[in-house]
Amino acid sequence: MNDSKYMKMALQLAKKGCGWTSPNPMVGAVIVKNGQIIGQGYHEKYGQPHAEKNALAACTQNPRGATMYVTLEPCCHYGKQPPCVNAIIEAGIERVVTGSSDPNPLVNGKGIQILQEHGITVTEHILQEECDRLNEVFFHYILTKHPFVVMKYAMTMDGKIAAYTGASKWITGETARNYVAQQRHRYTAIMVGVGTVLADDPMLTCRMENGKNPIRVICDTNLRTPLQARIICTAKEIPTILATCCQDEKRWHAYKEKGCSILFCEENSGHVDLQQLMEKLGQKQIDSVLLEGGGTLNWAALQSGIVQKVQTYIAPKLFGGKTAKTPVEGVGVPSPSDAYSLKNSTIIPLGEDFLIESEVAQNVYRNRGGNRNN
């Protein structure tokens, strides 16, 4: 039996839940009996049945004696749904093949143990790297209780995010912009600084057919967001959070009337404390944030250590201009050896443009107390 073949199918099923399952993981399951697929399913939406239950419900024949392929270790605790291990045992599944282990302390090997105690053969770590990558957001969130943060920006080949006039529409082409729309659907929240709101008056919506709009988060230290801004005027339709250091609750009132939520944070170097903000967003079950701010917020985010991944969209254009804005501003690091290092980069062609997606490596400069001013 080709375990990798069926696990690949389970992975493709799992991806169908992208954008809908958070803060739960994306999971897919395939049931095979006598060399034939008899059931398939995936976790479709948060609060709804898990992949294993959906696959069992879709079976075209009795699953007793079959093998189940599932991208993540089956859960063994009660949450929005009952434990999947119970359903697997009751169905008479003979063998379970898993991809990722579940780092959730409520599971973390216990699901595998329970299955084995009931005489079910378990094969682990099939296509583990692919399965782990699928749920990098969930793994980070379940272990840290902080959102997984992706810093995204589009720039020219000479490293500019706008012309010297400030004009920035459009740097990348339509294919790249459509891909960004998918990312806005994928991640739970999108975050910008008040400077972006003042300069562009953006909506920060998904712009994808049948897509899910992200929760909009504005870092606004002194509460300068105009009440007539499009984000504020649509806050009753699309959840919007203003993260601020302003303690004047009378000033909060007008924003609340428009439908905004106010999230008070302490000040750090004259700006919203981003570590504290991540903690508070995590408490709201916001498991991921797409950071689409300008150079100032990007630098502050790096300095705060909140960024896990960087998405760099590069257009084959040159803007020039020594005053034209760049993706990361602030003070910068004092020497090349202090650079924020990126690792495990992948390059994705998007029409004429390219996306370089990289993980953020641990930074030595920040660990020894680099300047956090920006």
Coordinates of C-alpha atoms in Angstrom, one line a residue:
M1 CA 0.0 0.0 0.0
N2 CA 1.4 3.4 -1.0
D3 CA 1.2 5.5 2.1
S4 CA 2.7 8.6 0.6
K5 CA 0.2 8.5 -2.3
Y6 CA -2.9 8.5 0.0
M7 CA -1.3 11.1 2.4
K8 CA -0.8 13.4 -0.6
M9 CA -4.6 13.1 -1.3
A10 CA -5.3 13.8 2.4
L11 CA -3.1 17.0 2.1
Q12 CA -5.0 18.2 -0.9
L13 CA -8.3 17.7 0.9
A14 CA -7.0 19.5 4.0
K15 CA -6.1 22.6 1.9
K16 CA -9.7 23.1 1.1
G17 CA -10.3 24.3 4.6
C18 CA -7.8 27.1 4.2
G19 CA -9.1 30.3 5.7
W20 CA -12.1 28.7 7.4
T21 CA -10.8 26.4 10.2
S22 CA -8.8 28.8 12.3
P23 CA -7.9 28.7 15.1
N24 CA -8.2 25.0 14.4
P25 CA -5.8 23.2 12.1
M26 CA -6.4 22.2 8.5
V27 CA -6.8 18.4 8.4
G28 CA -7.7 16.0 5.6
A29 CA -8.5 12.3 5.9
V30 CA -8.8 9.4 3.3
I31 CA -10.1 5.9 4.1
V32 CA -8.8 3.0 2.1
K33 CA -10.1 -0.6 2.1
N34 CA -8.8 -3.5 -0.1
G35 CA -6.9 -1.0 -2.2
Q36 CA -9.9 1.2 -2.8
I37 CA -10.8 4.6 -1.5
I38 CA -14.1 4.3 0.3
G39 CA -14.2 7.6 2.2
Q40 CA -12.8 11.1 2.1
G41 CA -13.2 14.3 4.2
Y42 CA -11.6 17.4 5.6
H43 CA -12.2 19.9 8.4
E44 CA -14.4 22.4 6.5
K45 CA -15.0 25.1 9.1
Y46 CA -14.3 25.9 12.7
G47 CA -16.9 24.3 15.0
Q48 CA -17.9 21.8 12.4
P49 CA -17.0 18.0 12.3
H50 CA -13.4 17.2 12.0
A51 CA -11.8 15.5 8.9
E52 CA -12.0 12.0 10.4
K53 CA -15.7 12.2 11.1
N54 CA -16.4 13.6 7.7
A55 CA -14.4 10.9 6.0
L56 CA -16.3 8.2 8.0
A57 CA -19.6 9.8 7.2
A58 CA -18.8 9.7 3.5
C59 CA -17.8 6.0 3.4
T60 CA -19.4 4.1 0.5
Q61 CA -19.0 0.8 2.5
N62 CA -18.4 -0.4 6.0
P63 CA -15.0 1.0 7.1
R64 CA -14.3 -1.9 9.5
G65 CA -10.8 -3.3 8.8
A66 CA -9.9 -0.2 6.6
T67 CA -6.9 2.1 6.9
M68 CA -7.3 5.8 7.6
Y69 CA -4.8 8.4 6.4
V70 CA -5.0 11.6 8.3
T71 CA -2.6 14.6 8.0
L72 CA -2.7 15.3 11.8
E73 CA -2.7 13.1 14.8
P74 CA -6.4 12.5 15.7
C75 CA -7.7 14.5 18.7
C76 CA -8.6 12.8 21.9
H77 CA -10.3 15.6 23.9
Y78 CA -13.7 17.3 23.9
G79 CA -13.8 20.7 22.3
K80 CA -16.4 22.0 19.8
Q81 CA -16.5 18.3 18.7
P82 CA -16.1 15.0 20.5
P83 CA -12.8 13.1 20.2
C84 CA -12.0 11.7 16.8
V85 CA -10.2 8.7 18.3
N86 CA -13.6 7.5 19.6
A87 CA -15.1 7.6 16.2
I88 CA -12.1 5.8 14.7
I89 CA -12.3 3.0 17.3
E90 CA -16.1 2.7 17.0
A91 CA -15.9 2.4 13.2
G92 CA -13.5 -0.5 13.4
I93 CA -10.6 1.1 11.6
E94 CA -7.7 -1.3 11.6
R95 CA -4.8 1.0 10.8
V96 CA -4.2 4.7 11.1
V97 CA -1.5 6.6 9.2
T98 CA -0.6 10.1 10.3
G99 CA 1.5 12.9 9.0
S100 CA 2.0 15.5 11.8
S101 CA 2.0 15.0 15.5
D102 CA -0.3 17.4 17.3
P103 CA 1.7 19.7 19.7
N104 CA -1.5 20.7 21.5
P105 CA -0.9 19.7 25.1
L106 CA -4.4 18.2 25.2
V107 CA -3.3 15.7 22.5
N108 CA 0.5 15.5 21.9
G109 CA 0.8 11.8 21.5
K110 CA -2.2 10.8 23.6
G111 CA -4.3 10.3 20.5
I112 CA -1.8 7.8 19.0
Q113 CA -1.5 6.1 22.4
I114 CA -5.3 5.6 22.7
L115 CA -5.5 4.1 19.2
Q116 CA -2.7 1.7 20.0
E117 CA -4.2 0.7 23.3
H118 CA -7.3 -0.4 21.3
G119 CA -5.3 -2.6 19.0
I120 CA -5.1 -0.2 16.1
T121 CA -1.8 -0.2 14.2
V122 CA -0.4 3.3 13.8
T123 CA 2.2 4.5 11.3
E124 CA 3.5 8.0 12.0
H125 CA 5.4 10.8 10.2
I126 CA 4.3 10.0 6.6
L127 CA 5.1 13.2 4.6
Q128 CA 5.6 14.9 7.9
E129 CA 7.4 17.9 6.4
E130 CA 4.5 18.8 4.1
C131 CA 2.0 18.1 6.8
D132 CA 3.8 20.3 9.3
R133 CA 4.2 23.2 6.8
L134 CA 0.4 23.1 6.2
N135 CA -0.3 23.9 9.8
E136 CA 2.6 26.2 10.7
V137 CA 0.1 28.7 11.9
F138 CA -1.7 26.3 14.2
F139 CA 1.5 24.9 15.6
H140 CA 2.8 28.3 16.5
Y141 CA -0.4 29.5 18.0
I142 CA -1.1 26.4 20.1
L143 CA 2.4 26.6 21.6
T144 CA 2.8 30.3 22.1
K145 CA -0.8 31.6 22.3
H146 CA 0.4 34.4 20.0
P147 CA -0.5 34.9 16.3
F148 CA 1.7 33.7 13.5
V149 CA 2.8 37.0 11.9
V150 CA 3.6 37.2 8.1
M151 CA 5.3 40.5 7.0
K152 CA 4.3 41.2 3.4
Y153 CA 5.4 43.9 1.1
A154 CA 5.7 44.5 -2.6
M155 CA 8.8 46.2 -4.0
T156 CA 10.7 47.0 -7.2
M157 CA 14.0 45.4 -8.1
D158 CA 15.7 48.4 -6.6
G159 CA 13.9 47.9 -3.3
K160 CA 11.3 50.6 -3.4
I161 CA 7.7 50.3 -2.2
A162 CA 6.6 53.6 -3.7
A163 CA 7.9 56.3 -6.0
Y164 CA 9.5 59.4 -4.5
T165 CA 6.1 61.1 -4.8
G166 CA 4.5 58.4 -2.6
A167 CA 2.6 56.8 -5.4
S168 CA 2.5 53.0 -5.1
K169 CA -0.4 51.7 -7.2
W170 CA 0.5 49.3 -8.7
I171 CA 4.0 47.9 -8.2
T172 CA 3.1 44.3 -9.0
G173 CA 0.8 42.9 -11.7
E174 CA -2.7 41.3 -11.4
T175 CA -1.5 37.8 -10.9
A176 CA 0.5 38.8 -7.8
R177 CA -2.3 40.9 -6.5
N178 CA -4.7 38.0 -6.8
Y179 CA -2.3 35.9 -4.8
V180 CA -2.3 38.5 -2.1
A181 CA -6.1 38.3 -2.0
Q182 CA -5.7 34.6 -1.3
Q183 CA -3.4 35.4 1.6
R184 CA -5.9 37.8 3.1
H185 CA -8.4 35.0 3.0
R186 CA -5.9 32.5 4.5
Y187 CA -4.8 34.6 7.5
T188 CA -7.2 35.6 10.3
A189 CA -6.2 39.3 10.6
I190 CA -4.5 42.0 8.6
M191 CA -2.5 44.7 10.3
V192 CA -1.3 48.2 9.2
G193 CA -0.1 51.3 10.9
V194 CA -2.2 54.5 11.0
G195 CA 0.3 56.0 8.5
T196 CA -1.0 53.6 5.8
V197 CA -4.6 54.5 6.6
L198 CA -3.8 58.3 6.4
A199 CA -1.8 57.9 3.1
D200 CA -4.0 55.3 1.2
D201 CA -7.4 55.1 2.9
P202 CA -7.4 51.3 2.2
M203 CA -10.3 48.9 2.8
L204 CA -8.0 45.9 3.5
T205 CA -10.6 43.4 2.3
C206 CA -10.1 40.0 0.7
R207 CA -11.2 41.0 -2.8
M208 CA -11.5 37.3 -3.7
E209 CA -14.8 35.7 -4.8
N210 CA -16.3 33.7 -2.0
G211 CA -13.3 34.7 0.2
K212 CA -13.3 35.6 3.9
N213 CA -12.4 39.2 4.9
P214 CA -9.7 39.3 7.5
I215 CA -10.2 41.1 10.8
R216 CA -8.6 44.5 10.4
V217 CA -6.1 45.8 13.0
I218 CA -4.8 49.4 13.0
C219 CA -1.8 50.3 15.1
D220 CA -2.7 53.8 16.1
T221 CA -0.7 55.0 19.0
N222 CA -2.4 58.4 19.5
L223 CA -5.7 57.6 17.9
R224 CA -5.3 59.6 14.7
T225 CA -7.4 57.5 12.4
P226 CA -10.0 59.7 10.7
L227 CA -13.6 58.8 11.6
Q228 CA -14.4 59.2 7.9
A229 CA -11.8 56.6 6.8
R230 CA -13.3 53.7 4.8
I231 CA -12.0 51.2 7.4
I232 CA -13.9 53.0 10.1
C233 CA -17.1 53.5 8.0
T234 CA -17.3 49.8 7.3
A235 CA -16.4 48.5 10.8
K236 CA -20.0 47.3 11.4
E237 CA -19.7 45.0 8.4
I238 CA -16.0 43.9 8.8
P239 CA -14.5 43.4 12.3
T240 CA -12.0 46.3 13.0
I241 CA -9.7 46.7 15.9
L242 CA -7.9 49.9 16.8
A243 CA -4.8 49.2 18.9
T244 CA -3.9 52.4 20.8
C245 CA -2.0 53.9 23.7
C246 CA -4.6 56.6 24.0
Q247 CA -6.3 56.3 27.4
D248 CA -9.0 58.9 26.8
E249 CA -12.1 56.7 26.8
K250 CA -14.2 59.7 25.6
R251 CA -12.2 59.6 22.4
W252 CA -12.9 55.9 22.1
H253 CA -16.6 56.5 22.0
A254 CA -16.9 57.8 18.5
Y255 CA -15.0 54.8 17.1
K256 CA -17.1 52.4 19.1
E257 CA -20.2 53.9 17.7
K258 CA -18.9 53.2 14.2
G259 CA -18.5 49.5 15.2
C260 CA -14.8 49.5 16.0
S261 CA -13.2 47.6 19.0
I262 CA -10.6 49.5 21.0
L263 CA -7.6 47.5 22.3
F264 CA -5.5 49.5 24.7
C265 CA -1.8 48.7 24.8
E266 CA 1.1 50.1 26.7
E267 CA 3.6 52.3 24.9
N268 CA 7.0 51.1 23.9
S269 CA 9.5 53.6 22.4
G270 CA 6.7 55.9 21.6
H271 CA 4.6 53.3 19.8
V272 CA 2.1 50.5 20.6
D273 CA 3.9 47.6 22.4
L274 CA 3.6 45.0 19.6
Q275 CA 4.5 42.1 21.9
Q276 CA 1.6 43.0 24.2
L277 CA -0.7 43.5 21.2
M278 CA 0.1 40.0 20.0
E279 CA -0.7 38.6 23.4
K280 CA -4.1 40.4 23.4
L281 CA -4.9 39.3 19.8
G282 CA -4.0 35.8 20.8
Q283 CA -6.5 36.0 23.6
K284 CA -9.1 36.9 21.0
Q285 CA -8.4 33.6 19.1
I286 CA -6.6 35.5 16.4
D287 CA -4.1 32.9 15.3
S288 CA -2.4 34.7 12.4
V289 CA -1.7 38.2 11.2
L290 CA -0.8 39.4 7.7
L291 CA 1.3 42.5 8.3
E292 CA 0.8 45.0 5.4
G293 CA 2.3 48.1 7.0
G294 CA 4.9 50.5 5.8
G295 CA 8.6 50.6 6.6
T296 CA 8.2 52.1 10.1
L297 CA 5.8 49.4 11.3
N298 CA 7.8 46.6 9.6
W299 CA 11.0 47.7 11.4
A300 CA 9.1 47.9 14.8
A301 CA 7.7 44.4 14.1
L302 CA 11.1 42.9 13.4
Q303 CA 12.6 44.7 16.5
S304 CA 9.8 43.3 18.6
G305 CA 10.5 39.8 17.5
I306 CA 6.9 39.1 16.4
V307 CA 7.5 38.2 12.8
Q308 CA 7.7 34.5 11.8
K309 CA 7.6 34.8 8.0
V310 CA 8.4 37.4 5.3
Q311 CA 6.6 37.5 1.9
T312 CA 8.5 39.7 -0.6
Y313 CA 6.8 40.4 -3.9
I314 CA 9.3 41.7 -6.4
A315 CA 8.3 43.4 -9.6
P316 CA 10.8 43.8 -12.6
K317 CA 10.8 47.6 -12.3
L318 CA 13.2 50.3 -11.1
F319 CA 11.8 53.4 -9.4
G320 CA 15.0 55.1 -8.2
G321 CA 14.9 58.1 -5.9
K322 CA 17.0 58.3 -2.7
T323 CA 14.0 59.5 -0.7
A324 CA 11.6 56.8 -2.1
K325 CA 10.3 54.6 0.6
T326 CA 11.8 51.1 1.3
P327 CA 10.1 48.1 2.9
V328 CA 11.9 48.3 6.2
E329 CA 12.9 51.7 7.6
G330 CA 13.6 52.7 11.2
V331 CA 17.1 52.9 12.5
G332 CA 18.4 49.7 10.9
V333 CA 21.1 47.5 12.1
P334 CA 24.6 48.9 12.7
S335 CA 26.5 46.3 10.6
P336 CA 25.9 43.4 8.1
S337 CA 26.7 40.9 10.9
D338 CA 23.6 42.2 12.8
A339 CA 21.2 41.6 9.9
Y340 CA 17.9 39.9 10.4
S341 CA 18.5 36.6 8.7
L342 CA 16.0 34.7 6.7
K343 CA 16.0 31.0 5.9
N344 CA 14.2 28.3 4.0
S345 CA 13.4 30.6 1.2
T346 CA 11.2 29.6 -1.7
I347 CA 10.6 31.5 -5.0
I348 CA 7.1 31.5 -6.6
P349 CA 6.7 33.1 -10.1
L350 CA 3.5 35.1 -10.3
G351 CA 3.1 36.4 -13.8
E352 CA 6.0 38.8 -14.5
D353 CA 6.6 39.1 -10.7
F354 CA 8.1 36.9 -8.1
L355 CA 7.3 36.1 -4.5
I356 CA 10.2 35.1 -2.2
E357 CA 8.8 33.6 1.0
S358 CA 11.2 33.1 3.9
E359 CA 11.2 32.2 7.5
V360 CA 12.7 34.6 10.0
A361 CA 15.7 33.1 11.8
Q362 CA 16.5 34.0 15.4
N363 CA 18.2 37.4 15.4
V364 CA 21.4 38.0 17.4
Y365 CA 21.1 41.8 17.3
R366 CA 17.7 41.8 18.9
N367 CA 18.8 39.2 21.5
R368 CA 21.5 41.5 22.8
G369 CA 19.2 44.5 23.0
G370 CA 19.2 46.4 19.8
N371 CA 17.7 49.8 19.5
R372 CA 13.9 49.5 19.3
N373 CA 13.2 53.1 18.4
N374 CA 11.7 53.7 15.0

